[in-house]
mmCIF file of C-alpha atoms in Angstrom:
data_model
loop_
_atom_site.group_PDB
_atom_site.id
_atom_site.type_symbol
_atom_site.label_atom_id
_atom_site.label_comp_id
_atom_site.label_asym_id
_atom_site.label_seq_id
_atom_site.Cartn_x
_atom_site.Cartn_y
_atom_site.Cartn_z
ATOM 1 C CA UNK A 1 -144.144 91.428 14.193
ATOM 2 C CA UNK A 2 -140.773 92.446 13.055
ATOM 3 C CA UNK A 3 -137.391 91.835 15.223
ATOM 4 C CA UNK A 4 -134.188 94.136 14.547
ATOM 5 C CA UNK A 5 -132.760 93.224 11.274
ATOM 6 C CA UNK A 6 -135.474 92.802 9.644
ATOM 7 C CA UNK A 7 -136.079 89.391 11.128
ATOM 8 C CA UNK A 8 -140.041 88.571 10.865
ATOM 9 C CA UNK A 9 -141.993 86.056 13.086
ATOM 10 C CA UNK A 10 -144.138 85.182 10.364
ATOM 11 C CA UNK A 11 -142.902 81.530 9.694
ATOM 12 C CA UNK A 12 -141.967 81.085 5.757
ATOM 13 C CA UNK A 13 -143.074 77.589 5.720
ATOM 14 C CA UNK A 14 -145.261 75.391 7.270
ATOM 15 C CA UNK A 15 -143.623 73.426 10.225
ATOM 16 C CA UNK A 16 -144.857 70.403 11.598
ATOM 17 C CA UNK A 17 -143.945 66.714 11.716
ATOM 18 C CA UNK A 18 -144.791 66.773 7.735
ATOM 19 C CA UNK A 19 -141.077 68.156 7.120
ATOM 20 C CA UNK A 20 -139.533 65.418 9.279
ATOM 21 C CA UNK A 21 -138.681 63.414 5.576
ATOM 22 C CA UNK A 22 -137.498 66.705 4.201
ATOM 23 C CA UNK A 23 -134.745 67.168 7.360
ATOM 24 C CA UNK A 24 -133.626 62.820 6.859
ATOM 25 C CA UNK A 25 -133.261 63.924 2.893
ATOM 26 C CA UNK A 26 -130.891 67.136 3.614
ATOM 27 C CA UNK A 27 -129.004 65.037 6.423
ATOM 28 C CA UNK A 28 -128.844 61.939 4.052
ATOM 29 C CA UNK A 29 -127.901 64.295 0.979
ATOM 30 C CA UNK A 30 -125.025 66.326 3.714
ATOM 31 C CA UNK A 31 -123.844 62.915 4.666
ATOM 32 C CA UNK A 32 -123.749 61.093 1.030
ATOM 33 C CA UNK A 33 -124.395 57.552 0.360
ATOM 34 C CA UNK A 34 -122.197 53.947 0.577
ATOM 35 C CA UNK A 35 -122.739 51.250 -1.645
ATOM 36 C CA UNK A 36 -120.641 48.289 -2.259
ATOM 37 C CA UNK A 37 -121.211 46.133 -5.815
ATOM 38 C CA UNK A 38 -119.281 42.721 -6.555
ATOM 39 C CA UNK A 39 -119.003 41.698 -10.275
ATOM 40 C CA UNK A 40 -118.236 37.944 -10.140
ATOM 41 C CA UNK A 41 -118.369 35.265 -13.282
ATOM 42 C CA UNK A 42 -115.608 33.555 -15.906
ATOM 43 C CA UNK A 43 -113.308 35.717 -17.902
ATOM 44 C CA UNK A 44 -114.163 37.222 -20.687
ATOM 45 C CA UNK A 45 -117.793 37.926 -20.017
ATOM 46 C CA UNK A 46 -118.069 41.160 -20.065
ATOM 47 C CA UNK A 47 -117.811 42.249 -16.142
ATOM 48 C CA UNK A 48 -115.359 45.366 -17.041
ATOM 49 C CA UNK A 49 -117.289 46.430 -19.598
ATOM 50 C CA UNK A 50 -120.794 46.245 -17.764
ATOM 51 C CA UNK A 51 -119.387 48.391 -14.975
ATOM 52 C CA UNK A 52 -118.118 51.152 -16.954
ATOM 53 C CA UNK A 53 -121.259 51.245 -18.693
ATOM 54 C CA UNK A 54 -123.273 51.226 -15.497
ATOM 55 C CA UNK A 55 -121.554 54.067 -14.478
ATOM 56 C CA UNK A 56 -120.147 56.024 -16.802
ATOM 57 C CA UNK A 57 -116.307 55.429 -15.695
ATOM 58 C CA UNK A 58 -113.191 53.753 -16.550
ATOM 59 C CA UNK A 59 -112.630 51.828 -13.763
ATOM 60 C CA UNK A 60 -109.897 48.604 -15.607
ATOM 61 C CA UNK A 61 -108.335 50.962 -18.366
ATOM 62 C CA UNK A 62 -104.715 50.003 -17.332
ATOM 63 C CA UNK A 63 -105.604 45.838 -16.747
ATOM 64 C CA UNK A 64 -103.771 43.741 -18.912
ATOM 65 C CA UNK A 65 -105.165 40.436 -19.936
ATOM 66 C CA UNK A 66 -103.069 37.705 -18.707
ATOM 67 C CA UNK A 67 -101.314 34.829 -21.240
ATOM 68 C CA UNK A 68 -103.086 31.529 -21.207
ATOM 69 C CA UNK A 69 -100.321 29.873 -19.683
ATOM 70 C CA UNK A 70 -100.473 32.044 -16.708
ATOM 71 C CA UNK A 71 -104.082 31.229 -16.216
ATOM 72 C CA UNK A 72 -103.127 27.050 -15.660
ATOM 73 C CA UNK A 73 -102.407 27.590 -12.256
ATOM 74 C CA UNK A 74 -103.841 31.521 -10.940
ATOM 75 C CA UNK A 75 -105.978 31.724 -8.270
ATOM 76 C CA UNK A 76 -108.435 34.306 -7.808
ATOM 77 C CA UNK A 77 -107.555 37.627 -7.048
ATOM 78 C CA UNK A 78 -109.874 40.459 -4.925
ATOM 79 C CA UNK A 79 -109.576 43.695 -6.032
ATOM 80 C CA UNK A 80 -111.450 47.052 -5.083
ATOM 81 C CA UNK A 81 -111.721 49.783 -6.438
ATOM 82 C CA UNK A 82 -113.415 53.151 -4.874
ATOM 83 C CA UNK A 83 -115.162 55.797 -6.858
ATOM 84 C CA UNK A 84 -116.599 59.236 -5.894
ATOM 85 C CA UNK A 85 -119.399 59.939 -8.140
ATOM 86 C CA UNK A 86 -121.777 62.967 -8.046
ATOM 87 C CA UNK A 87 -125.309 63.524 -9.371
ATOM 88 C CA UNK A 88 -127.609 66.525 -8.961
ATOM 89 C CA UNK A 89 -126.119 67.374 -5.292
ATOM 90 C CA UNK A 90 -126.065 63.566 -4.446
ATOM 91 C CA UNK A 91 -122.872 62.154 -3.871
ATOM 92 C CA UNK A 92 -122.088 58.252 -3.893
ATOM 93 C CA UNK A 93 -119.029 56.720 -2.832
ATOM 94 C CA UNK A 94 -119.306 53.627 -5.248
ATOM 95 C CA UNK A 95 -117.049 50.710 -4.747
ATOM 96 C CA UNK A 96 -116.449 48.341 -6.997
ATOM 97 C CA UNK A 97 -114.953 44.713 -6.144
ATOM 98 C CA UNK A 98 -113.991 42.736 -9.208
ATOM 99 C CA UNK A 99 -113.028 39.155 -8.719
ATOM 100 C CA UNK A 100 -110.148 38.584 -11.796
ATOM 101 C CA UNK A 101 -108.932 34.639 -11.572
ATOM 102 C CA UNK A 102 -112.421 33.338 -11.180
ATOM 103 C CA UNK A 103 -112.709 29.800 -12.982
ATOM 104 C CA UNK A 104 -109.778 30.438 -15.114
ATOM 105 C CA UNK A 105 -107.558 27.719 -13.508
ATOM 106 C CA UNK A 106 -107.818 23.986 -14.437
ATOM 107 C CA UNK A 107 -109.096 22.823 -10.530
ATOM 108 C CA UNK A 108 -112.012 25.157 -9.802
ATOM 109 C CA UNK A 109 -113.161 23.177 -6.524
ATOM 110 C CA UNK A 110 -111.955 25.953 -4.652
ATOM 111 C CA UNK A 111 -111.694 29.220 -6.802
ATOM 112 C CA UNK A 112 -114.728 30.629 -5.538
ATOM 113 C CA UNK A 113 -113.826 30.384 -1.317
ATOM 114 C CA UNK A 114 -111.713 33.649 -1.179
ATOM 115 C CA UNK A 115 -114.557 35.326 -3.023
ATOM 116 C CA UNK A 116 -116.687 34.167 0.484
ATOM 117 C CA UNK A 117 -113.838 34.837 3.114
ATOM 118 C CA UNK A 118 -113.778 38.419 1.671
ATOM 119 C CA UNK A 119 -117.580 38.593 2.205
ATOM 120 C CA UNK A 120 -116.857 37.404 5.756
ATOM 121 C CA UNK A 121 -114.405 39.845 6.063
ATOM 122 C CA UNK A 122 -116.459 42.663 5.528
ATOM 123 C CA UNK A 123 -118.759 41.663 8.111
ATOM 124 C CA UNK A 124 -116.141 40.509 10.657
ATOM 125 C CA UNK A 125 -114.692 44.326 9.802
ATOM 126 C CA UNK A 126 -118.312 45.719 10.641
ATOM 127 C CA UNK A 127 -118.516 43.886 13.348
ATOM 128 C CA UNK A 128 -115.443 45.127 15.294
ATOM 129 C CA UNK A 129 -116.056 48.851 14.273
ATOM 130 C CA UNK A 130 -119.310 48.336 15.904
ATOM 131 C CA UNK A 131 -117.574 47.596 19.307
ATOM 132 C CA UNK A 132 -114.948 50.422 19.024
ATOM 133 C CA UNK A 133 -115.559 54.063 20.619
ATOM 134 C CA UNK A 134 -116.030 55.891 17.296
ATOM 135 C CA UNK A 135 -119.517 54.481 16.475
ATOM 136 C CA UNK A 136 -120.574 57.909 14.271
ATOM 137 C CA UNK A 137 -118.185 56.965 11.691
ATOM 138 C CA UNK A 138 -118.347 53.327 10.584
ATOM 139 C CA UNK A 139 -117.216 52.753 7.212
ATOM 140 C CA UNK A 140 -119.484 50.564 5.354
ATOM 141 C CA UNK A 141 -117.771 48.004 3.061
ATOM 142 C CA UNK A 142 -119.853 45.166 3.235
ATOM 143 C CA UNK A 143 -121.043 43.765 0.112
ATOM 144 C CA UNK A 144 -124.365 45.412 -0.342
ATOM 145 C CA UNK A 145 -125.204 43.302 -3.882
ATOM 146 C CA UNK A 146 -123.400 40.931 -6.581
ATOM 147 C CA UNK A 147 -123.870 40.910 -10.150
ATOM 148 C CA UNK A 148 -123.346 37.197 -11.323
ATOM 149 C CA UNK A 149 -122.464 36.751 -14.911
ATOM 150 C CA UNK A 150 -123.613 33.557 -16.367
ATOM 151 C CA UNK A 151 -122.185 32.112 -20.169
ATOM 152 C CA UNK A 152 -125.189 33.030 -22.871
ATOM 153 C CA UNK A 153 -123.130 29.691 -24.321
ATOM 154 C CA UNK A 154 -123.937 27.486 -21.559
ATOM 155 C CA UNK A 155 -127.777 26.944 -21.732
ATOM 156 C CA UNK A 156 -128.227 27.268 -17.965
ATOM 157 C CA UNK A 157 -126.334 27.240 -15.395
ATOM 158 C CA UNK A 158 -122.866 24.920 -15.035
ATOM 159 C CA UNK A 159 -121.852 23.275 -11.867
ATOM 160 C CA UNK A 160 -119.722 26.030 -10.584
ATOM 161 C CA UNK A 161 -122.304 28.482 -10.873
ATOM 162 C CA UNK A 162 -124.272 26.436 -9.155
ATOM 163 C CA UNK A 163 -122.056 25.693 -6.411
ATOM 164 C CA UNK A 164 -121.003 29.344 -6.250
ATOM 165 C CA UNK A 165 -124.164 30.757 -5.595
ATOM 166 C CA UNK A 166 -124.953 28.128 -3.205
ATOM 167 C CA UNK A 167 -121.697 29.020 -1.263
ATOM 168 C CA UNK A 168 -122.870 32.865 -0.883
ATOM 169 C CA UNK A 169 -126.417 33.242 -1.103
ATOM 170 C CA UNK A 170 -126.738 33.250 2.529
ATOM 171 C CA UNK A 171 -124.270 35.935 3.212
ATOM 172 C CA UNK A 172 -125.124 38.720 0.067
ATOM 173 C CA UNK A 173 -127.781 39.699 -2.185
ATOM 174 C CA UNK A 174 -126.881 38.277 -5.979
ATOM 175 C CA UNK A 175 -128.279 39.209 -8.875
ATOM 176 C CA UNK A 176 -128.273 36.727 -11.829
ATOM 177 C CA UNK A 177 -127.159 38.467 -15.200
ATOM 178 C CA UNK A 178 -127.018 36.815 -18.832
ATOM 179 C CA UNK A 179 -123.717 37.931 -19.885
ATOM 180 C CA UNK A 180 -123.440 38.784 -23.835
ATOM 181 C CA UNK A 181 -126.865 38.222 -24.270
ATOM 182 C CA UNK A 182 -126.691 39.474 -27.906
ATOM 183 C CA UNK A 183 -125.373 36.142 -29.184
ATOM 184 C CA UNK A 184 -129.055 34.867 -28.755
ATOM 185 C CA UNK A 185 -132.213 35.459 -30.152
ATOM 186 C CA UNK A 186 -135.393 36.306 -28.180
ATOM 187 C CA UNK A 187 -136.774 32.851 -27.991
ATOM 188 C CA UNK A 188 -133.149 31.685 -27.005
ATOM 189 C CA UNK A 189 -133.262 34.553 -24.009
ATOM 190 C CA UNK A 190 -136.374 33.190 -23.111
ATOM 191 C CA UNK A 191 -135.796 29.828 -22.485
ATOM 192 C CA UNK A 192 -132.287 30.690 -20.838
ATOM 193 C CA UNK A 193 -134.187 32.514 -18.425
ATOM 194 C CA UNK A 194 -137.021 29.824 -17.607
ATOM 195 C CA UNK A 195 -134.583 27.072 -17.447
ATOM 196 C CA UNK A 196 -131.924 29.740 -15.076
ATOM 197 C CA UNK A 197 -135.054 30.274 -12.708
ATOM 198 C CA UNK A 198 -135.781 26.652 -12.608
ATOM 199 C CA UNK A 199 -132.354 25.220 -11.619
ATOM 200 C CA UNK A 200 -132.016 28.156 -9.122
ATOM 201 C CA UNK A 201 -135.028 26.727 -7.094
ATOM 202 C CA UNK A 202 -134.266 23.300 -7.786
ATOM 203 C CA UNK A 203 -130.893 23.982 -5.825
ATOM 204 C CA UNK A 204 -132.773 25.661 -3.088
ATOM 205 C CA UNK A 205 -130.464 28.978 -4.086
ATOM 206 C CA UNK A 206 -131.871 32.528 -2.794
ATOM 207 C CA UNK A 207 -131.056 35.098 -5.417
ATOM 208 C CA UNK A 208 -132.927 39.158 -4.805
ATOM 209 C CA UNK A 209 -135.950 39.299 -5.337
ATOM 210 C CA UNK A 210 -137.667 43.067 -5.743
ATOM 211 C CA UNK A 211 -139.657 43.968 -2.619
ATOM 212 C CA UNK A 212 -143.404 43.964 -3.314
ATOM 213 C CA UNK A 213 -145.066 47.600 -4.219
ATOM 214 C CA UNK A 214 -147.403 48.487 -0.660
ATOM 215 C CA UNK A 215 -150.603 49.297 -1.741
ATOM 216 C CA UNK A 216 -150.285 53.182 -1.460
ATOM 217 C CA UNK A 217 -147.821 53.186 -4.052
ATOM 218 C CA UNK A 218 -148.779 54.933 -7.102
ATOM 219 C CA UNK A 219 -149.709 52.806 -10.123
ATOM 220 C CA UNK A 220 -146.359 53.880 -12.087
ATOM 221 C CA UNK A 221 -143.975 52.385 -9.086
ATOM 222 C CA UNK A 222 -146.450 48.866 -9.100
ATOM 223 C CA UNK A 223 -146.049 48.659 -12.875
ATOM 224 C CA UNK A 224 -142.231 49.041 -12.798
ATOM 225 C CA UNK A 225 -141.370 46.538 -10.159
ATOM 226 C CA UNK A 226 -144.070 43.887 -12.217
ATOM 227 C CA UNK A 227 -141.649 44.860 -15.112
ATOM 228 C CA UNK A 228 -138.395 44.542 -13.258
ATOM 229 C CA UNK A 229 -139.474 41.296 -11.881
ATOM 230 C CA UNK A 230 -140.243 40.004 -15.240
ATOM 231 C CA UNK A 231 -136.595 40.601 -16.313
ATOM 232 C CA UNK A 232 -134.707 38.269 -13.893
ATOM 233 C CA UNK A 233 -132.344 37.294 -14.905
ATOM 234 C CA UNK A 234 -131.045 40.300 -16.698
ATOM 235 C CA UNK A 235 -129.982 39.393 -20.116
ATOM 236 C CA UNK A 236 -127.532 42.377 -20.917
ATOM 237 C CA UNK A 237 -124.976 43.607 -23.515
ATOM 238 C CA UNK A 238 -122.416 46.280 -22.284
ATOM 239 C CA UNK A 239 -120.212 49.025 -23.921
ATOM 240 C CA UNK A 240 -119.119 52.054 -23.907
ATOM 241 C CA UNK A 241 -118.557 52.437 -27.826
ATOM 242 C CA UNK A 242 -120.751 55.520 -28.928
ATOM 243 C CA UNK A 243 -121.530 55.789 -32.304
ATOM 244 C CA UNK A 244 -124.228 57.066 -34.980
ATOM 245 C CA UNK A 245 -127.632 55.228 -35.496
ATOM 246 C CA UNK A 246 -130.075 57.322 -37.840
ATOM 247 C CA UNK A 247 -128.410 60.682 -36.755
ATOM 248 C CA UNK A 248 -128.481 59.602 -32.957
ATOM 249 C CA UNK A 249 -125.810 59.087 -31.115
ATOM 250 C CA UNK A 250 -126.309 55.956 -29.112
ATOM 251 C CA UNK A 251 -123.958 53.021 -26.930
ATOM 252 C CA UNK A 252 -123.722 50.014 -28.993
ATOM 253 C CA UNK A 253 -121.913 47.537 -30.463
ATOM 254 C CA UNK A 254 -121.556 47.366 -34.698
ATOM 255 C CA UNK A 255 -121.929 44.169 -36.318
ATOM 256 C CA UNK A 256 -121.558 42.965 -39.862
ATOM 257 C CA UNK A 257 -125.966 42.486 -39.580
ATOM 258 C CA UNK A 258 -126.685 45.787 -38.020
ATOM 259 C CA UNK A 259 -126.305 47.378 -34.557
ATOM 260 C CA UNK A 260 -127.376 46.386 -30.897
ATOM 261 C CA UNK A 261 -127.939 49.467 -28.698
ATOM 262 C CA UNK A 262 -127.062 48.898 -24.517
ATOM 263 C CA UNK A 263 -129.879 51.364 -24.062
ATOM 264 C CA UNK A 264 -132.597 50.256 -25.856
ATOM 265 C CA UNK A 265 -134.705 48.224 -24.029
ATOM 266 C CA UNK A 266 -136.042 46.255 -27.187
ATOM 267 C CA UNK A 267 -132.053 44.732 -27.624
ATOM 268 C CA UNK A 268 -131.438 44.172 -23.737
ATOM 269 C CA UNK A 269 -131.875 44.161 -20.592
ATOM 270 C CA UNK A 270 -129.455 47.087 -19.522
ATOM 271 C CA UNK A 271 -131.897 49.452 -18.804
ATOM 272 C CA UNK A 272 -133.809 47.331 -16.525
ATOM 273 C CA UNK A 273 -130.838 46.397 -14.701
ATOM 274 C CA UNK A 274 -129.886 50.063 -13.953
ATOM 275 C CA UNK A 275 -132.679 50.864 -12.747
ATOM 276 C CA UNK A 276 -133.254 47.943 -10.632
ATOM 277 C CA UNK A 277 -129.985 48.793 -9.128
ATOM 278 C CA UNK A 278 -130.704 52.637 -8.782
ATOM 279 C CA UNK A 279 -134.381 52.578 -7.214
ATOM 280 C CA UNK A 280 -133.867 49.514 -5.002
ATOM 281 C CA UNK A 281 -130.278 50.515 -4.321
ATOM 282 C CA UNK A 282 -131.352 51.617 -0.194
ATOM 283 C CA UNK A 283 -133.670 48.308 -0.180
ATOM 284 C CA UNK A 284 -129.918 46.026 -1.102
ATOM 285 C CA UNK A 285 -128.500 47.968 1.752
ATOM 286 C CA UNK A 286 -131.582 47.499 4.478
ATOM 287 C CA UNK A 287 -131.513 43.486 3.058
ATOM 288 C CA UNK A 288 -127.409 43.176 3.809
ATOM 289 C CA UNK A 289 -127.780 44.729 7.329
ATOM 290 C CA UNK A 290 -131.168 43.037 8.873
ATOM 291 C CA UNK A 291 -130.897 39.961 7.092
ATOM 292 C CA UNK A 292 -126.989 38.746 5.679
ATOM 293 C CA UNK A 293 -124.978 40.713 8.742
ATOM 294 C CA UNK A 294 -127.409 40.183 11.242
ATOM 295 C CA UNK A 295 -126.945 36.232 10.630
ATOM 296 C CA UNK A 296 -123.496 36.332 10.655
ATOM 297 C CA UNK A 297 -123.691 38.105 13.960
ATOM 298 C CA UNK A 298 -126.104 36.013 15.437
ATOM 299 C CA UNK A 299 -123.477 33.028 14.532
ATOM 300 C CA UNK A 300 -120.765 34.703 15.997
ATOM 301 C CA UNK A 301 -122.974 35.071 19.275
ATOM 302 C CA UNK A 302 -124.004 31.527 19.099
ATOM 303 C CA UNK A 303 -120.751 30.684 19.184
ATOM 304 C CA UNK A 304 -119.347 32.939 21.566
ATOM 305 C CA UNK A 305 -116.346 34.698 19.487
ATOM 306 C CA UNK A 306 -117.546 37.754 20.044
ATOM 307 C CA UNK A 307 -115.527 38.374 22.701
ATOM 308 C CA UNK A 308 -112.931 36.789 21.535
ATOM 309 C CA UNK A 309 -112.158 39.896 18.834
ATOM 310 C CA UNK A 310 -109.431 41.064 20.904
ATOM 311 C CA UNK A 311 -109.632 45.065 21.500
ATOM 312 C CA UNK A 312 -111.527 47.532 19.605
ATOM 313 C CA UNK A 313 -109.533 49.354 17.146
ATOM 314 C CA UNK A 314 -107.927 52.433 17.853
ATOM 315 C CA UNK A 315 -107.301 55.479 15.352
ATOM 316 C CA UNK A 316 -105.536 58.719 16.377
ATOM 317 C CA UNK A 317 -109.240 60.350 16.654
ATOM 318 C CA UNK A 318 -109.951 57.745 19.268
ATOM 319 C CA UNK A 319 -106.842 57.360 21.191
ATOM 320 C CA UNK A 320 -107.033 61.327 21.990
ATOM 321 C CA UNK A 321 -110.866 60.997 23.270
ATOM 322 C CA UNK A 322 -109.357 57.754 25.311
ATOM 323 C CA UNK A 323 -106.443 60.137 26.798
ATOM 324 C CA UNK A 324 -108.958 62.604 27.404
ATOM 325 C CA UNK A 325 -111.348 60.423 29.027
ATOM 326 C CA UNK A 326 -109.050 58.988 31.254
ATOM 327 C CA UNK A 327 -107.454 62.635 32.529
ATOM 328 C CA UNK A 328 -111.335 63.421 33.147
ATOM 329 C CA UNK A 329 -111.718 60.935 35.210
ATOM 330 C CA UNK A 330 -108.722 60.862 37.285
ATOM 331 C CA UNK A 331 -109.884 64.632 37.921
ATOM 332 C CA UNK A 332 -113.272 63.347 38.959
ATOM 333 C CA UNK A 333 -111.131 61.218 41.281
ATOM 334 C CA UNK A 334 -109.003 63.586 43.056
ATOM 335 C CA UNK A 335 -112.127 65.600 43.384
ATOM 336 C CA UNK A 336 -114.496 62.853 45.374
ATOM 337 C CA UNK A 337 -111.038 62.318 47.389
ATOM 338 C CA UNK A 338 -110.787 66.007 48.822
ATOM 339 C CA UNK A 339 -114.472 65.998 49.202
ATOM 340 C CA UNK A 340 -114.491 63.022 51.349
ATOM 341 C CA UNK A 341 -111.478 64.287 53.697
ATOM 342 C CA UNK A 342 -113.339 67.705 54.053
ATOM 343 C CA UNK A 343 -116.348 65.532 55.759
ATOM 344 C CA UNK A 344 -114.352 63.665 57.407
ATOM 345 C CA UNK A 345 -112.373 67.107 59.216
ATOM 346 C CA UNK A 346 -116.263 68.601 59.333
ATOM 347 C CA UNK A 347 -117.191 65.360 61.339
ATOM 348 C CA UNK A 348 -114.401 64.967 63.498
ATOM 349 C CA UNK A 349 -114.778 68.868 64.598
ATOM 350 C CA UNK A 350 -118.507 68.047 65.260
ATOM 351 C CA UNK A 351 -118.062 65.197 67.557
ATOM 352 C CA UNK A 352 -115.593 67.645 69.598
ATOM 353 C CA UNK A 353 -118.749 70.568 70.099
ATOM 354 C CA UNK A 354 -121.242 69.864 73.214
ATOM 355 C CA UNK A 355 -124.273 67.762 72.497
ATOM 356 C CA UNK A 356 -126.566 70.441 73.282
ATOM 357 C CA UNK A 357 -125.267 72.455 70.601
ATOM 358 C CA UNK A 358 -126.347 70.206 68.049
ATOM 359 C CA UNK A 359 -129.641 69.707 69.372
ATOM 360 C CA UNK A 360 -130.461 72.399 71.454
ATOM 361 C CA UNK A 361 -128.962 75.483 69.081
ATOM 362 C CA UNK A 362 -130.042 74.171 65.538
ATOM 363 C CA UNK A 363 -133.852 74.591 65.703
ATOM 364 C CA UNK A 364 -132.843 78.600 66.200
ATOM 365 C CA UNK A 365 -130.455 79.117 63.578
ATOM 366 C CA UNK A 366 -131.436 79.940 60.536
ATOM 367 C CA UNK A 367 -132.790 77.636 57.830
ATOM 368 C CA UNK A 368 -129.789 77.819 55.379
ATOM 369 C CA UNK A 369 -127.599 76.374 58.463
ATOM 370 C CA UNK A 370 -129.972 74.168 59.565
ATOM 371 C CA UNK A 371 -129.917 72.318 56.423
ATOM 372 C CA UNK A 372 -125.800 72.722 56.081
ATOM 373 C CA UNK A 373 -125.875 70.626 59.710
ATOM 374 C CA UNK A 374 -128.019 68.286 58.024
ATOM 375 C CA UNK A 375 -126.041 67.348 55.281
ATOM 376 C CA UNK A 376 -123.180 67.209 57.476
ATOM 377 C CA UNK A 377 -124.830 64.692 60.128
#
């Protein structure tokens, strides 16, 4: 059958609760995507460089190194910084929160607690947004995952490491990473890596672990979370250098003994890291909000600050719906006032009528008055 305008009744596709994924994708695709990385380890490991190479930006092109002097005393600095970044019709707003300052000063007792009050932060943030009026549009800048950069020098992990990850492991989801990785040789990586693991569960630390494959996953997605399991911690090497290897143009990094390519998977562990960090990227998120936040909250709770916030914050958008509420229901008001004095004239002129008029008269009126009387009574 065919409708004016050439409209036909014949459905184009199937419909049924089979496309309810394919209306979440277009929503999730309208809406775009959040996701919040900290990069957090000693100067001079490479955390600048690793990010640009991640994502193909220049995030730290205008950062100047500070003098060694100025490092005696610093103390650790937060910055964030946002990126809009676009893929095939899929936009991500990337943030980036670098942590310059960490255990450059002489006392590091201490360097690593504004680190964890900016984690808190985030939540306590979260947490107030959630009890404003403008629920449909909570910004998201909790810290979804942290890349933490361990010395290739150090043959495990040092005390502050230790006492770092031990500090925030209960509040985000961190991700060891070998920093410079190409200063040792396969066996080297190796045993780095055993002995990392080891003193990580010897100090009772929770670092992400992968989410097991269900068993209707195809074989491809089983292998690659075996083989992105097997990589933690990620040994990488970062740049953003391209240059000429056999007539390829490839990232590396040119030494006097040849050339280590970031994305060869035979030199590092680059690769694997990306694409942990791409395919598990909604699984970081889903971990941060049931597990990290929803602790925090249930703290707050426990304690009973919750309602000790203070108001919900206001922006212009919900100050107007406020005003707007508030003329509605004064109007509401003045309504349910004149409503109430017209029953009250309607019941003061009934009382003045003879009784029999009420009784006697109503059973032959019609039904429309009948039930008018009724209401009144």
């Amino acid at each position: 059958m065919n409708y004016p305008g050439g409209f036909s009744s014949q459905p184009v596709a199937y419909v049924g609760f089979a496309n309810l994924p394919h209306q979440v994708h277009r929503k999730s695709v309208k809406k775009g995507f959040e996701f919040t990385l900290m990069v957090a380890g000693e100067s001079g490991l490479g955390k600048s460089t690793l990010v640009n190479s991640l994502f193909l930006t220049s995030l730290y092109a205008d950062r100047e190194i500070p003098a060694v002097e100025d490092t005696l005393d610093q103390t650790v600095q937060i910055e964030a910084s946002t990126v809009e970044i676009e893929e095939r019709g899929v936009k991500l707003r990337l943030t980036i929160v670098d942590t310059p300052g960490y255990g450059d000063a002489l006392d590091c007792s201490e360097c690593f607690q504004p680190i964890v009050n900016y984690v808190d932060d985030q939540f306590e943030q979260y947490l107030r947004e959630e009890r404003g009026f403008n629920r449909r549009h909570i910004t998201d800048s909790r810290v979804h995952a942290c890349f933490y950069f361990i010395s290739s020098t150090a043959h495990g992990l040092k005390p502050i490491d230790i006492e770092f990850m031990k500090s925030i492991h209960h509040k985000v989801n961190i991700v060891p990473v070998i920093a410079k990785s190409d200063m040792l040789t396969k066996s080297e990586i190796a045993q780095m890596k055993a002995r990392i693991l080891q003193e990580i569960a010897e100090n009772g630390i929770n670092i992400y672990n992968l989410p097991e494959a269900d068993d209707d996953e195809d074989e491809e997605f089983k292998n690659q979370t075996t083989y992105l399991k097997a990589g933690i911690p990620f040994a990488i090497v970062g740049s953003t250098d391209v240059i000429e290897v056999n007539g390829k143009k490839v990232r590396g990094r040119v030494y006097p003994w040849g050339v280590v390519e970031v994305d060869n998977p035979d030199h590092c562990d680059f690769l694997k890291l990306r694409t942990m960090l791409v395919t598990h990227m909604q699984d970081l998120q889903e971990v941060t909000h049931d597990i990290h936040y929803e602790r925090y909250r249930a703290e707050r709770l426990k304690h009973g600050e919750v309602e000790d916030l203070g108001p919900p914050p206001t922006t212009p958008g919900t100050k107007s719906a406020l005003e707007a509420k508030d003329a509605e229901l004064r109007r509401m008001q003045e309504m349910i006032r004149k409503m109430q004095l017209q029953m009250q004239q309607q019941a003061g002129d009934g009382d003045e009528l003879p009784a029999t008029t009420n009784q006697s008269s109503a059973p032959n009126m019609p039904r429309a008055s009948r039930n008018v009387i009724s209401k009144q009574v």
